[in-house]
mmCIF file of C-alpha atoms in Angstrom:
data_model
loop_
_atom_site.group_PDB
_atom_site.id
_atom_site.type_symbol
_atom_site.label_atom_id
_atom_site.label_comp_id
_atom_site.label_asym_id
_atom_site.label_seq_id
_atom_site.Cartn_x
_atom_site.Cartn_y
_atom_site.Cartn_z
ATOM 1 C CA UNK H 1 79.250 96.707 76.069
ATOM 2 C CA UNK H 2 81.444 97.273 79.128
ATOM 3 C CA UNK H 3 79.813 96.839 82.500
ATOM 4 C CA UNK H 4 80.322 99.951 84.610
ATOM 5 C CA UNK H 5 77.862 98.977 87.335
ATOM 6 C CA UNK H 6 80.376 96.759 89.117
ATOM 7 C CA UNK H 7 83.872 97.899 89.979
ATOM 8 C CA UNK H 8 86.318 95.047 89.444
ATOM 9 C CA UNK H 9 89.141 96.465 91.533
ATOM 10 C CA UNK H 10 89.908 94.357 94.601
ATOM 11 C CA UNK H 11 92.659 94.996 97.084
ATOM 12 C CA UNK H 12 94.420 92.247 98.994
ATOM 13 C CA UNK H 13 96.789 93.198 101.775
ATOM 14 C CA UNK H 14 100.290 91.829 102.116
ATOM 15 C CA UNK H 15 99.276 90.254 105.396
ATOM 16 C CA UNK H 16 96.572 88.240 103.649
ATOM 17 C CA UNK H 17 98.913 87.204 100.886
ATOM 18 C CA UNK H 18 101.553 86.001 103.311
ATOM 19 C CA UNK H 19 99.043 84.111 105.449
ATOM 20 C CA UNK H 20 97.404 82.468 102.442
ATOM 21 C CA UNK H 21 100.748 81.434 100.958
ATOM 22 C CA UNK H 22 100.859 78.706 103.579
ATOM 23 C CA UNK H 23 97.593 77.253 102.268
ATOM 24 C CA UNK H 24 99.265 76.060 99.075
ATOM 25 C CA UNK H 25 101.672 73.821 100.954
ATOM 26 C CA UNK H 26 100.448 70.395 101.976
ATOM 27 C CA UNK H 27 99.978 70.016 105.700
ATOM 28 C CA UNK H 28 100.082 67.053 107.987
ATOM 29 C CA UNK H 29 97.120 66.245 110.168
ATOM 30 C CA UNK H 30 99.118 67.152 113.281
ATOM 31 C CA UNK H 31 99.888 70.623 111.842
ATOM 32 C CA UNK H 32 96.221 71.228 111.069
ATOM 33 C CA UNK H 33 95.283 70.187 114.609
ATOM 34 C CA UNK H 34 97.909 72.507 116.080
ATOM 35 C CA UNK H 35 96.685 75.410 113.926
ATOM 36 C CA UNK H 36 93.132 74.949 115.165
ATOM 37 C CA UNK H 37 93.938 74.518 118.876
ATOM 38 C CA UNK H 38 96.782 76.971 119.391
ATOM 39 C CA UNK H 39 95.589 79.248 122.249
ATOM 40 C CA UNK H 40 97.672 82.268 121.235
ATOM 41 C CA UNK H 41 96.260 83.079 117.809
ATOM 42 C CA UNK H 42 95.869 80.408 115.224
ATOM 43 C CA UNK H 43 96.417 80.833 111.539
ATOM 44 C CA UNK H 44 92.728 80.384 110.710
ATOM 45 C CA UNK H 45 91.761 83.305 112.949
ATOM 46 C CA UNK H 46 94.503 85.453 111.433
ATOM 47 C CA UNK H 47 93.212 84.617 107.959
ATOM 48 C CA UNK H 48 89.646 85.455 108.914
ATOM 49 C CA UNK H 49 90.652 88.772 110.510
ATOM 50 C CA UNK H 50 92.791 89.720 107.523
ATOM 51 C CA UNK H 51 90.071 88.796 105.029
ATOM 52 C CA UNK H 52 87.558 90.811 107.056
ATOM 53 C CA UNK H 53 89.825 93.878 106.870
ATOM 54 C CA UNK H 54 90.254 93.359 103.132
ATOM 55 C CA UNK H 55 86.477 93.212 102.674
ATOM 56 C CA UNK H 56 86.065 96.539 104.487
ATOM 57 C CA UNK H 57 88.852 98.137 102.450
ATOM 58 C CA UNK H 58 87.271 96.913 99.208
ATOM 59 C CA UNK H 59 83.881 98.252 100.300
ATOM 60 C CA UNK H 60 85.349 101.656 101.185
ATOM 61 C CA UNK H 61 87.270 101.711 97.909
ATOM 62 C CA UNK H 62 84.123 100.844 95.959
ATOM 63 C CA UNK H 63 82.145 103.634 97.661
ATOM 64 C CA UNK H 64 84.955 106.113 97.014
ATOM 65 C CA UNK H 65 85.243 105.276 93.312
ATOM 66 C CA UNK H 66 81.461 105.277 92.855
ATOM 67 C CA UNK H 67 81.174 108.615 94.662
ATOM 68 C CA UNK H 68 83.966 110.063 92.567
ATOM 69 C CA UNK H 69 82.257 108.957 89.354
ATOM 70 C CA UNK H 70 78.953 110.404 90.551
ATOM 71 C CA UNK H 71 80.661 113.668 91.516
ATOM 72 C CA UNK H 72 82.060 113.916 87.999
ATOM 73 C CA UNK H 73 78.953 112.802 86.124
ATOM 74 C CA UNK H 74 76.286 114.995 87.780
ATOM 75 C CA UNK H 75 77.938 118.349 86.979
ATOM 76 C CA UNK H 76 78.682 117.159 83.449
ATOM 77 C CA UNK H 77 75.017 116.182 82.977
ATOM 78 C CA UNK H 78 73.918 119.639 84.160
ATOM 79 C CA UNK H 79 76.435 121.219 81.799
ATOM 80 C CA UNK H 80 75.177 119.187 78.834
ATOM 81 C CA UNK H 81 71.528 119.909 79.675
ATOM 82 C CA UNK H 82 72.250 123.643 80.082
ATOM 83 C CA UNK H 83 74.174 123.674 76.801
ATOM 84 C CA UNK H 84 71.277 121.962 74.984
ATOM 85 C CA UNK H 85 68.755 124.415 76.430
ATOM 86 C CA UNK H 86 70.840 127.380 75.272
ATOM 87 C CA UNK H 87 71.274 125.808 71.828
ATOM 88 C CA UNK H 88 67.512 125.414 71.329
ATOM 89 C CA UNK H 89 66.728 129.039 72.222
ATOM 90 C CA UNK H 90 69.123 130.542 69.712
#
């Protein structure tokens, strides 16, 4: 039975993909130290900010899809119930 309670569509921005591509490469200890102490904007903060934006976009997308499915299902349920009531009277 398919599970329709959870929407399995997740978006990941290009910014997140490009920032996380660097994670796959091995880093020296000096590079990791520089990333964590760089006063401008370090890579870890950029990753966190990008992941935070992706979480909000996924939440908004989930609400939109769920609302769209509810907007389609409620009128169809009323239509089916009305059709069954008319079928019983005749």
